[in-house]
């Protein structure tokens, strides 16, 4: 169990109880648990306390807890009260393809930099389901995306000062499908593509699959090497440059406006089209002004966006924002890959983007807390590791005092923790001194992970030549 909650807080979350009261209370509690507003493993208030806080009889609350248990949203053990859970258990949320030992429930996976569903997501699905019947009357193909979602996405850019029409938006099955469509549209076999190093490896795989010869430009923990980027652009004159200026994965870096200007000018000189991946852009965790979107500096840029990081990876909805004169070309490329994203999920995202938490404030608040906790615990326990606390994004990019990341990953895996060594993010190899540590898990898990990192690091002797585990990395 992960703690208790003041009864007044539960009462205010429950609010008005629909009648019949026992069922109404059970269904309010179930939806709060499903929405992540009441965390899993939480001890619910005693029946007597909740009854008095809600002005209900104790029998009503007892019956409500009974309904909740039957539906799988609560468990009870003699003497330890009633605690929250989800039907089927959280193990259903784990993917067997990604875990070396899927049946080892204690195995903690920090290889995936993607948060759990944003609070309120289950309700957003319920609302989308209610809106679905109108769409069932048609054939269900919306290869460019639902008009209302395209408008909601365009409005987001306009709010950030970048004029955008819905016609410039193409909804895709996640940001990764958007990258694949852009690569398909822009590249011919043998064309050069500039990428940062370290970089998100699945994007590089998409570029290579479209025939690109990849040229890298270094991003070190303190920032982009723009001199090197300019030199590479001049020498290689690449057809495209894949860039992650907003909370770069894996370094977490944010490119300043002046740097964006300078890079945009260099891209223009070589007529290189930027594919700008903004899939982390909404995860600004610190206050302060945000730089303008890269496309405001570089009007020919094709921008990739997504909902996986601010809301949930399971939505599988992303998008492209393209210059108006490129929409046809990108649409054609996209049709060879898939025929549109699922309607229900597009409705969910439309609801989220037009709802009260459109800026994912709750998700950001959770991530901020987790980032600060992980950064603090690492500084305390492993002071020889170096990292910069990023102002947004999902991970800490940690430099070890020696090139032992692969050995550390193996040592951690033996102890029940999966982490990704830096070489996975290096298209040319190297980066053996780095590990990426996402702060996407709850705080208790992160503290347990730091325990393991600390003991694994101490246990490392001369095994740092070990080869790294081969694993699928998705986020
Ligand atoms: C930089 C970057 N781009 C794209 C993706 C893929 O996102 P999606 O889940 O929207 O396909 C990820 C996932 O981690 C990412 O980090």
Short mmCIF file of C-alpha atoms and ligand atoms in Angstrom, two decimals:
data_model
loop_
_atom_site.label_atom_id
_atom_site.label_comp_id
_atom_site.label_asym_id
_atom_site.label_seq_id
_atom_site.Cartn_x
_atom_site.Cartn_y
_atom_site.Cartn_z
CA UNK A 1 0.00 0.00 0.00
CA UNK A 2 1.24 3.49 -0.77
CA UNK A 3 -0.30 5.61 2.00
CA UNK A 4 -3.54 7.16 3.05
CA UNK A 5 -5.46 10.30 2.18
CA UNK A 6 -7.32 12.84 4.34
CA UNK A 7 -11.02 12.08 4.38
CA UNK A 8 -11.85 15.69 3.48
CA UNK A 9 -9.83 15.38 0.28
CA UNK A 10 -11.73 12.24 -0.74
CA UNK A 11 -15.04 13.95 0.07
CA UNK A 12 -14.18 16.97 -2.06
CA UNK A 13 -13.06 14.79 -4.98
CA UNK A 14 -16.29 12.77 -4.73
CA UNK A 15 -18.46 15.89 -4.60
CA UNK A 16 -22.21 15.42 -5.02
CA UNK A 17 -23.17 11.74 -4.74
CA UNK A 18 -25.71 10.64 -7.38
CA UNK A 19 -28.54 8.41 -6.18
CA UNK A 20 -28.92 5.65 -5.31
CA UNK A 21 -26.17 6.77 -2.98
CA UNK A 22 -24.31 3.46 -2.52
CA UNK A 23 -24.03 2.96 -6.28
CA UNK A 24 -23.40 6.62 -6.94
CA UNK A 25 -20.57 6.70 -4.42
CA UNK A 26 -19.05 3.49 -5.77
CA UNK A 27 -19.10 4.80 -9.33
CA UNK A 28 -17.63 8.19 -8.33
CA UNK A 29 -14.81 6.41 -6.47
CA UNK A 30 -14.25 4.00 -9.39
CA UNK A 31 -13.92 6.85 -11.86
CA UNK A 32 -11.56 8.77 -9.56
CA UNK A 33 -9.37 5.66 -9.32
CA UNK A 34 -9.54 5.00 -13.08
CA UNK A 35 -8.66 8.64 -13.77
CA UNK A 36 -5.60 8.49 -11.54
CA UNK A 37 -6.99 11.12 -9.17
CA UNK A 38 -6.96 8.57 -6.36
CA UNK A 39 -3.62 6.77 -6.68
CA UNK A 40 -3.35 2.98 -6.68
CA UNK A 41 -2.54 1.23 -3.41
CA UNK A 42 -4.07 4.05 -1.39
CA UNK A 43 -5.89 3.22 1.85
CA UNK A 44 -9.39 4.65 1.62
CA UNK A 45 -10.87 6.40 4.69
CA UNK A 46 -12.74 4.21 7.15
CA UNK A 47 -16.41 3.73 6.37
CA UNK A 48 -17.41 5.70 9.43
CA UNK A 49 -15.18 8.69 8.59
CA UNK A 50 -16.24 8.85 4.95
CA UNK A 51 -19.92 8.51 5.90
CA UNK A 52 -19.67 11.44 8.25
CA UNK A 53 -17.67 13.58 5.76
CA UNK A 54 -20.24 12.98 3.02
CA UNK A 55 -23.32 13.13 5.25
CA UNK A 56 -24.27 9.55 4.33
CA UNK A 57 -25.10 6.56 6.50
CA UNK A 58 -22.33 4.15 7.36
CA UNK A 59 -24.32 1.32 5.71
CA UNK A 60 -24.31 3.27 2.42
CA UNK A 61 -20.51 3.60 2.47
CA UNK A 62 -20.13 -0.07 3.47
CA UNK A 63 -22.28 -1.08 0.51
CA UNK A 64 -20.39 1.29 -1.81
CA UNK A 65 -17.04 -0.22 -0.76
CA UNK A 66 -18.57 -3.67 -1.41
CA UNK A 67 -19.57 -2.64 -4.96
CA UNK A 68 -16.11 -1.16 -5.50
CA UNK A 69 -14.47 -4.44 -4.41
CA UNK A 70 -16.72 -6.51 -6.64
CA UNK A 71 -15.86 -4.31 -9.61
CA UNK A 72 -12.14 -4.78 -8.90
CA UNK A 73 -11.46 -1.16 -7.93
CA UNK A 74 -10.74 -1.96 -4.29
CA UNK A 75 -9.22 -4.70 -2.20
CA UNK A 76 -9.57 -5.36 1.51
CA UNK A 77 -7.67 -7.40 4.00
CA UNK A 78 -8.64 -8.03 7.61
CA UNK A 79 -7.21 -5.28 9.73
CA UNK A 80 -5.72 -3.18 6.90
CA UNK A 81 -8.83 -1.48 5.57
CA UNK A 82 -9.87 -0.93 1.97
CA UNK A 83 -7.35 0.14 -0.60
CA UNK A 84 -7.53 1.23 -4.22
CA UNK A 85 -6.62 -0.94 -7.20
CA UNK A 86 -7.63 -1.36 -10.85
CA UNK A 87 -9.45 -4.41 -12.25
CA UNK A 88 -6.89 -6.84 -13.60
CA UNK A 89 -4.03 -5.14 -11.73
CA UNK A 90 -1.29 -2.82 -12.99
CA UNK A 91 0.66 -5.75 -14.51
CA UNK A 92 -1.67 -5.48 -17.53
CA UNK A 93 0.03 -2.19 -18.31
CA UNK A 94 3.36 -3.95 -19.01
CA UNK A 95 4.35 -5.06 -22.47
CA UNK A 96 5.96 -8.47 -22.82
CA UNK A 97 7.98 -7.52 -25.88
CA UNK A 98 9.81 -4.81 -23.97
CA UNK A 99 10.69 -6.68 -20.82
CA UNK A 100 13.32 -9.42 -20.56
CA UNK A 101 11.41 -11.14 -17.74
CA UNK A 102 7.78 -10.01 -18.04
CA UNK A 103 6.67 -12.30 -15.24
CA UNK A 104 9.02 -10.74 -12.72
CA UNK A 105 6.59 -8.21 -11.24
CA UNK A 106 9.24 -6.43 -9.20
CA UNK A 107 11.28 -5.59 -12.32
CA UNK A 108 11.27 -1.82 -12.71
CA UNK A 109 11.47 -0.45 -16.21
CA UNK A 110 13.24 2.88 -16.63
CA UNK A 111 13.99 2.29 -20.30
CA UNK A 112 10.85 4.03 -21.43
CA UNK A 113 10.70 7.81 -21.12
CA UNK A 114 6.93 8.07 -21.18
CA UNK A 115 4.61 8.90 -18.28
CA UNK A 116 1.50 7.04 -17.20
CA UNK A 117 -1.89 8.36 -18.39
CA UNK A 118 -2.65 11.95 -17.49
CA UNK A 119 -5.17 12.39 -14.64
CA UNK A 120 -8.68 12.41 -16.09
CA UNK A 121 -7.87 10.25 -19.09
CA UNK A 122 -10.42 7.51 -18.37
CA UNK A 123 -13.16 10.18 -18.24
CA UNK A 124 -11.90 11.63 -21.53
CA UNK A 125 -12.33 8.17 -23.07
CA UNK A 126 -15.87 7.93 -21.69
CA UNK A 127 -16.76 11.32 -23.20
CA UNK A 128 -15.23 10.30 -26.53
CA UNK A 129 -17.24 7.11 -26.53
CA UNK A 130 -20.40 9.12 -26.05
CA UNK A 131 -19.47 11.24 -29.10
CA UNK A 132 -18.60 8.22 -31.24
CA UNK A 133 -22.04 7.17 -32.60
CA UNK A 134 -22.21 10.20 -34.92
CA UNK A 135 -19.03 8.98 -36.64
CA UNK A 136 -20.26 5.41 -37.00
CA UNK A 137 -22.70 6.55 -39.68
CA UNK A 138 -19.78 7.17 -42.09
CA UNK A 139 -16.98 4.87 -43.34
CA UNK A 140 -14.63 5.95 -40.57
CA UNK A 141 -11.64 6.96 -42.74
CA UNK A 142 -10.25 10.41 -41.94
CA UNK A 143 -6.81 10.20 -43.52
CA UNK A 144 -5.90 13.79 -42.59
CA UNK A 145 -7.52 13.63 -39.18
CA UNK A 146 -10.85 14.70 -37.68
CA UNK A 147 -11.54 18.34 -38.64
CA UNK A 148 -12.18 19.31 -35.02
CA UNK A 149 -8.87 17.81 -33.90
CA UNK A 150 -6.95 19.50 -36.73
CA UNK A 151 -8.46 22.81 -35.64
CA UNK A 152 -7.66 22.18 -31.95
CA UNK A 153 -4.03 21.45 -32.85
CA UNK A 154 -3.79 24.48 -35.17
CA UNK A 155 -5.22 26.68 -32.40
CA UNK A 156 -2.42 25.53 -30.09
CA UNK A 157 0.20 26.79 -32.52
CA UNK A 158 -1.68 30.07 -32.94
CA UNK A 159 -1.71 30.51 -29.15
CA UNK A 160 2.09 30.11 -29.21
CA UNK A 161 2.29 32.90 -31.80
CA UNK A 162 2.65 30.73 -34.91
CA UNK A 163 -0.17 31.35 -37.41
CA UNK A 164 -1.49 27.93 -38.46
CA UNK A 165 -4.61 26.77 -40.30
CA UNK A 166 -6.23 23.36 -39.80
CA UNK A 167 -5.28 22.55 -43.42
CA UNK A 168 -1.63 22.59 -42.33
CA UNK A 169 -2.22 19.79 -39.81
CA UNK A 170 -2.12 16.06 -40.66
CA UNK A 171 -3.05 13.75 -37.81
CA UNK A 172 -0.93 10.59 -37.62
CA UNK A 173 -0.61 7.46 -35.50
CA UNK A 174 1.83 8.95 -33.05
CA UNK A 175 4.81 11.24 -33.59
CA UNK A 176 6.82 8.31 -34.91
CA UNK A 177 4.42 7.84 -37.84
CA UNK A 178 4.67 11.58 -38.50
CA UNK A 179 8.48 11.29 -38.70
CA UNK A 180 8.18 8.28 -41.01
CA UNK A 181 5.78 10.16 -43.32
CA UNK A 182 8.05 13.21 -43.44
CA UNK A 183 11.09 11.03 -44.16
CA UNK A 184 9.18 9.22 -46.88
CA UNK A 185 8.07 12.48 -48.48
CA UNK A 186 11.39 14.30 -48.35
CA UNK A 187 14.11 11.70 -48.87
CA UNK A 188 15.34 9.71 -51.84
CA UNK A 189 17.71 6.79 -51.33
CA UNK A 190 21.23 8.06 -50.73
CA UNK A 191 20.19 11.53 -49.56
CA UNK A 192 21.96 12.84 -46.51
CA UNK A 193 20.11 13.52 -43.26
CA UNK A 194 21.64 15.48 -40.42
CA UNK A 195 20.77 14.27 -36.91
CA UNK A 196 21.89 15.24 -33.45
CA UNK A 197 23.94 12.84 -31.36
CA UNK A 198 22.74 11.68 -28.89
CA UNK A 199 19.29 11.39 -30.42
CA UNK A 200 16.01 9.46 -30.25
CA UNK A 201 17.01 6.26 -32.08
CA UNK A 202 13.66 5.32 -33.64
CA UNK A 203 13.65 8.57 -35.61
CA UNK A 204 17.07 7.72 -37.02
CA UNK A 205 15.72 4.28 -37.98
CA UNK A 206 12.84 5.99 -39.86
CA UNK A 207 15.25 8.23 -41.76
CA UNK A 208 17.47 5.28 -42.65
CA UNK A 209 14.48 3.23 -43.77
CA UNK A 210 13.64 6.03 -46.19
CA UNK A 211 17.15 5.64 -47.65
CA UNK A 212 19.01 8.38 -45.76
CA UNK A 213 22.73 8.44 -45.14
CA UNK A 214 22.96 9.84 -41.65
CA UNK A 215 25.42 12.59 -40.68
CA UNK A 216 25.65 13.49 -36.99
CA UNK A 217 26.22 16.74 -35.13
CA UNK A 218 27.13 16.65 -31.44
CA UNK A 219 24.87 17.83 -28.65
CA UNK A 220 26.85 17.86 -25.45
CA UNK A 221 25.33 18.09 -21.97
CA UNK A 222 25.71 21.88 -22.07
CA UNK A 223 24.09 22.48 -25.43
CA UNK A 224 24.13 22.26 -29.20
CA UNK A 225 27.44 22.70 -30.98
CA UNK A 226 26.13 25.16 -33.54
CA UNK A 227 29.57 25.74 -35.11
CA UNK A 228 29.75 22.03 -35.81
CA UNK A 229 26.16 22.07 -37.10
CA UNK A 230 26.98 24.91 -39.50
CA UNK A 231 30.11 23.14 -40.70
CA UNK A 232 28.22 19.86 -41.25
CA UNK A 233 25.48 21.64 -43.13
CA UNK A 234 28.06 23.33 -45.36
CA UNK A 235 30.01 20.15 -46.03
CA UNK A 236 27.21 17.61 -46.35
CA UNK A 237 24.40 19.86 -47.71
CA UNK A 238 21.88 17.36 -46.30
CA UNK A 239 18.38 17.13 -47.74
CA UNK A 240 16.86 17.11 -44.26
CA UNK A 241 17.91 17.84 -40.68
CA UNK A 242 16.01 16.03 -37.93
CA UNK A 243 16.11 18.25 -34.84
CA UNK A 244 14.65 18.11 -31.32
CA UNK A 245 15.03 21.69 -30.06
CA UNK A 246 12.45 21.33 -27.28
CA UNK A 247 13.64 19.20 -24.34
CA UNK A 248 15.81 17.10 -26.57
CA UNK A 249 15.59 13.35 -26.07
CA UNK A 250 17.77 12.22 -24.31
CA UNK A 251 19.59 15.34 -23.04
CA UNK A 252 16.53 17.40 -22.03
CA UNK A 253 18.09 20.54 -23.56
CA UNK A 254 16.01 23.47 -24.76
CA UNK A 255 17.32 25.55 -27.67
CA UNK A 256 17.24 29.31 -27.09
CA UNK A 257 15.60 31.68 -29.58
CA UNK A 258 18.94 33.12 -30.70
CA UNK A 259 20.26 29.61 -31.38
CA UNK A 260 17.11 28.78 -33.33
CA UNK A 261 17.65 31.87 -35.47
CA UNK A 262 21.24 30.97 -36.17
CA UNK A 263 20.41 27.37 -37.05
CA UNK A 264 17.48 28.44 -39.23
CA UNK A 265 19.77 30.75 -41.22
CA UNK A 266 22.28 27.94 -41.74
CA UNK A 267 19.51 25.56 -42.85
CA UNK A 268 18.23 28.16 -45.33
CA UNK A 269 21.70 28.57 -46.86
CA UNK A 270 21.89 24.87 -47.78
CA UNK A 271 18.13 24.57 -48.55
CA UNK A 272 17.93 21.81 -45.95
CA UNK A 273 14.40 21.04 -44.74
CA UNK A 274 14.17 20.77 -40.98
CA UNK A 275 12.00 18.01 -39.51
CA UNK A 276 11.45 19.49 -36.08
CA UNK A 277 10.34 17.00 -33.45
CA UNK A 278 8.32 18.82 -30.79
CA UNK A 279 6.94 15.72 -29.14
CA UNK A 280 8.30 16.90 -25.74
CA UNK A 281 7.56 20.61 -26.27
CA UNK A 282 4.56 20.75 -23.93
CA UNK A 283 6.56 19.43 -21.00
CA UNK A 284 7.87 22.77 -19.76
CA UNK A 285 8.37 22.10 -16.07
CA UNK A 286 9.91 25.39 -14.97
CA UNK A 287 8.24 28.76 -15.29
CA UNK A 288 9.64 31.46 -17.53
CA UNK A 289 9.27 32.42 -21.17
CA UNK A 290 9.36 29.64 -23.73
CA UNK A 291 11.19 30.06 -27.01
CA UNK A 292 9.06 30.44 -30.13
CA UNK A 293 8.40 27.18 -32.02
CA UNK A 294 11.21 26.41 -34.47
CA UNK A 295 8.81 26.87 -37.42
CA UNK A 296 8.44 30.53 -36.39
CA UNK A 297 12.18 30.91 -37.04
CA UNK A 298 12.29 28.58 -39.99
CA UNK A 299 9.10 28.80 -42.11
CA UNK A 300 10.01 25.80 -44.31
CA UNK A 301 10.23 23.49 -41.30
CA UNK A 302 8.00 20.46 -40.99
CA UNK A 303 6.98 20.09 -37.37
CA UNK A 304 6.20 16.81 -35.63
CA UNK A 305 3.94 16.83 -32.58
CA UNK A 306 2.44 14.20 -30.35
CA UNK A 307 0.24 13.41 -27.39
CA UNK A 308 2.29 10.56 -25.89
CA UNK A 309 4.36 12.65 -23.51
CA UNK A 310 1.87 15.21 -22.21
CA UNK A 311 -1.13 12.85 -22.12
CA UNK A 312 -0.45 9.14 -22.78
CA UNK A 313 1.52 6.93 -25.18
CA UNK A 314 -1.44 4.58 -25.56
CA UNK A 315 -3.41 7.23 -27.42
CA UNK A 316 -1.07 6.73 -30.40
CA UNK A 317 -2.04 10.09 -31.89
CA UNK A 318 0.51 12.55 -33.26
CA UNK A 319 0.58 15.06 -36.08
CA UNK A 320 2.52 16.98 -38.67
CA UNK A 321 2.36 20.76 -39.10
CA UNK A 322 3.48 21.50 -42.62
CA UNK A 323 3.98 24.68 -44.67
CA UNK A 324 0.77 25.19 -46.67
CA UNK A 325 2.47 24.37 -49.99
CA UNK A 326 3.69 20.99 -48.69
CA UNK A 327 0.39 19.58 -47.45
CA UNK A 328 -0.35 17.59 -50.63
CA UNK A 329 3.10 16.01 -50.78
CA UNK A 330 3.02 14.95 -47.14
CA UNK A 331 -0.52 13.61 -47.49
CA UNK A 332 0.54 11.41 -50.41
CA UNK A 333 3.53 10.07 -48.48
CA UNK A 334 1.37 9.35 -45.48
CA UNK A 335 -1.21 7.36 -47.44
CA UNK A 336 1.43 4.79 -48.30
CA UNK A 337 2.03 4.17 -44.60
CA UNK A 338 -1.44 4.18 -43.05
CA UNK A 339 -4.89 5.59 -43.68
CA UNK A 340 -5.45 7.56 -40.52
CA UNK A 341 -5.40 7.38 -36.74
CA UNK A 342 -8.25 5.67 -34.85
CA UNK A 343 -11.36 7.85 -34.45
CA UNK A 344 -11.98 7.14 -30.76
CA UNK A 345 -8.47 8.24 -29.83
CA UNK A 346 -8.74 11.34 -32.00
CA UNK A 347 -11.93 12.22 -30.13
CA UNK A 348 -10.16 11.66 -26.82
CA UNK A 349 -7.35 13.99 -27.83
CA UNK A 350 -9.78 16.61 -29.12
CA UNK A 351 -11.48 16.51 -25.71
CA UNK A 352 -8.16 16.84 -23.89
CA UNK A 353 -6.92 19.72 -26.06
CA UNK A 354 -10.15 21.66 -25.65
CA UNK A 355 -10.75 20.69 -22.01
CA UNK A 356 -9.87 22.34 -18.71
CA UNK A 357 -6.38 20.79 -18.52
CA UNK A 358 -5.40 21.38 -22.14
CA UNK A 359 -1.89 22.42 -21.13
CA UNK A 360 -1.38 19.13 -19.24
CA UNK A 361 -0.76 21.06 -16.04
CA UNK A 362 -1.48 18.05 -13.84
CA UNK A 363 0.93 15.83 -15.77
CA UNK A 364 3.60 18.54 -15.61
CA UNK A 365 3.10 19.01 -11.89
CA UNK A 366 3.60 15.28 -11.34
CA UNK A 367 6.71 15.24 -13.56
CA UNK A 368 8.17 18.30 -11.83
CA UNK A 369 7.89 16.58 -8.46
CA UNK A 370 9.41 13.38 -9.80
CA UNK A 371 12.22 15.24 -11.60
CA UNK A 372 13.19 17.12 -8.45
CA UNK A 373 13.08 14.00 -6.32
CA UNK A 374 15.23 11.95 -8.72
CA UNK A 375 17.73 14.78 -9.18
CA UNK A 376 18.00 15.28 -5.39
CA UNK A 377 18.38 11.57 -4.62
CA UNK A 378 21.03 11.08 -7.32
CA UNK A 379 23.04 14.08 -6.11
CA UNK A 380 22.97 12.68 -2.57
CA UNK A 381 23.73 9.08 -3.35
CA UNK A 382 25.89 9.27 -6.47
CA UNK A 383 27.71 12.62 -6.26
CA UNK A 384 30.33 11.56 -8.80
CA UNK A 385 27.68 11.38 -11.54
CA UNK A 386 27.13 14.60 -13.46
CA UNK A 387 23.88 15.85 -14.90
CA UNK A 388 22.08 19.12 -15.56
CA UNK A 389 18.55 19.29 -14.26
CA UNK A 390 16.56 20.03 -17.43
CA UNK A 391 13.86 22.72 -17.42
CA UNK A 392 11.46 20.28 -19.05
CA UNK A 393 11.09 16.92 -20.74
CA UNK A 394 11.22 13.49 -19.18
CA UNK A 395 14.77 12.41 -18.34
CA UNK A 396 18.09 13.12 -16.73
CA UNK A 397 21.08 12.53 -18.97
CA UNK A 398 23.76 11.38 -16.56
CA UNK A 399 27.48 11.22 -17.17
CA UNK A 400 29.32 8.56 -15.17
CA UNK A 401 32.93 9.12 -14.12
CA UNK A 402 34.03 6.31 -16.47
CA UNK A 403 32.67 4.60 -19.59
CA UNK A 404 30.78 1.90 -17.71
CA UNK A 405 27.18 2.49 -18.76
CA UNK A 406 26.68 -0.92 -20.40
CA UNK A 407 28.10 -2.76 -17.41
CA UNK A 408 25.99 -0.66 -15.08
CA UNK A 409 22.85 -1.50 -17.07
CA UNK A 410 23.61 -5.23 -16.73
CA UNK A 411 24.36 -4.90 -13.03
CA UNK A 412 21.09 -3.01 -12.51
CA UNK A 413 19.13 -5.60 -14.47
CA UNK A 414 20.39 -8.35 -12.14
CA UNK A 415 19.00 -6.28 -9.29
CA UNK A 416 15.62 -5.69 -10.92
CA UNK A 417 16.06 -2.32 -12.68
CA UNK A 418 16.20 -1.72 -16.43
CA UNK A 419 18.00 1.39 -17.69
CA UNK A 420 19.24 2.48 -21.10
CA UNK A 421 22.95 3.09 -21.67
CA UNK A 422 23.96 6.15 -23.68
CA UNK A 423 25.26 4.19 -26.68
CA UNK A 424 21.65 3.38 -27.65
CA UNK A 425 21.24 7.10 -28.45
CA UNK A 426 24.50 7.37 -30.43
CA UNK A 427 24.00 6.81 -34.18
CA UNK A 428 27.79 6.55 -34.64
CA UNK A 429 28.43 4.55 -31.45
CA UNK A 430 30.16 5.88 -28.32
CA UNK A 431 28.59 7.75 -25.38
CA UNK A 432 29.58 4.81 -23.18
CA UNK A 433 29.78 7.08 -20.09
CA UNK A 434 26.14 8.12 -20.23
CA UNK A 435 22.85 6.68 -19.01
CA UNK A 436 19.38 8.11 -19.50
CA UNK A 437 17.19 8.09 -16.43
CA UNK A 438 13.56 9.04 -17.02
CA UNK A 439 11.62 10.51 -14.10
CA UNK A 440 8.35 9.14 -15.39
CA UNK A 441 7.64 6.70 -12.54
CA UNK A 442 6.04 7.49 -9.17
CA UNK A 443 8.38 8.86 -6.50
CA UNK A 444 8.57 5.61 -4.46
CA UNK A 445 9.76 3.76 -7.55
CA UNK A 446 12.34 6.43 -8.31
CA UNK A 447 13.76 6.21 -4.79
CA UNK A 448 13.93 2.42 -5.09
CA UNK A 449 15.65 2.85 -8.47
CA UNK A 450 18.30 5.14 -6.95
CA UNK A 451 18.95 2.49 -4.26
CA UNK A 452 19.60 -0.05 -6.99
CA UNK A 453 21.72 2.36 -9.04
CA UNK A 454 23.83 3.08 -5.98
CA UNK A 455 24.42 -0.58 -5.05
CA UNK A 456 24.95 -1.59 -8.67
CA UNK A 457 27.49 1.21 -9.16
CA UNK A 458 29.40 0.15 -6.05
CA UNK A 459 29.32 -3.49 -7.17
CA UNK A 460 30.87 -2.70 -10.53
CA UNK A 461 34.47 -3.80 -10.66
CA UNK A 462 36.21 -4.54 -13.94
CA UNK A 463 33.11 -5.67 -15.68
CA UNK A 464 32.74 -2.42 -17.56
CA UNK A 465 33.69 -4.06 -20.84
CA UNK A 466 30.48 -6.10 -20.78
CA UNK A 467 28.31 -5.83 -23.86
CA UNK A 468 25.00 -4.13 -23.34
CA UNK A 469 21.69 -5.97 -23.28
CA UNK A 470 19.91 -5.98 -26.64
CA UNK A 471 16.47 -4.51 -26.08
CA UNK A 472 13.72 -2.71 -27.92
CA UNK A 473 13.59 0.95 -26.93
CA UNK A 474 10.43 2.80 -27.78
CA UNK A 475 10.28 6.10 -25.97
C1 LIG B 1 11.79 12.62 -29.57
C2 LIG B 1 10.69 11.62 -29.77
N1 LIG B 1 10.00 11.63 -30.92
C3 LIG B 1 9.01 10.75 -31.14
C4 LIG B 1 8.66 9.81 -30.20
C5 LIG B 1 7.54 8.86 -30.49
O1 LIG B 1 6.37 9.38 -29.98
P1 LIG B 1 4.94 8.74 -30.23
O2 LIG B 1 4.66 7.87 -29.07
O3 LIG B 1 4.03 9.92 -30.31
O4 LIG B 1 4.99 7.99 -31.52
C6 LIG B 1 9.34 9.78 -28.99
C7 LIG B 1 9.01 8.78 -27.97
O5 LIG B 1 9.70 8.63 -27.02
C8 LIG B 1 10.38 10.70 -28.77
O6 LIG B 1 11.07 10.72 -27.64
#
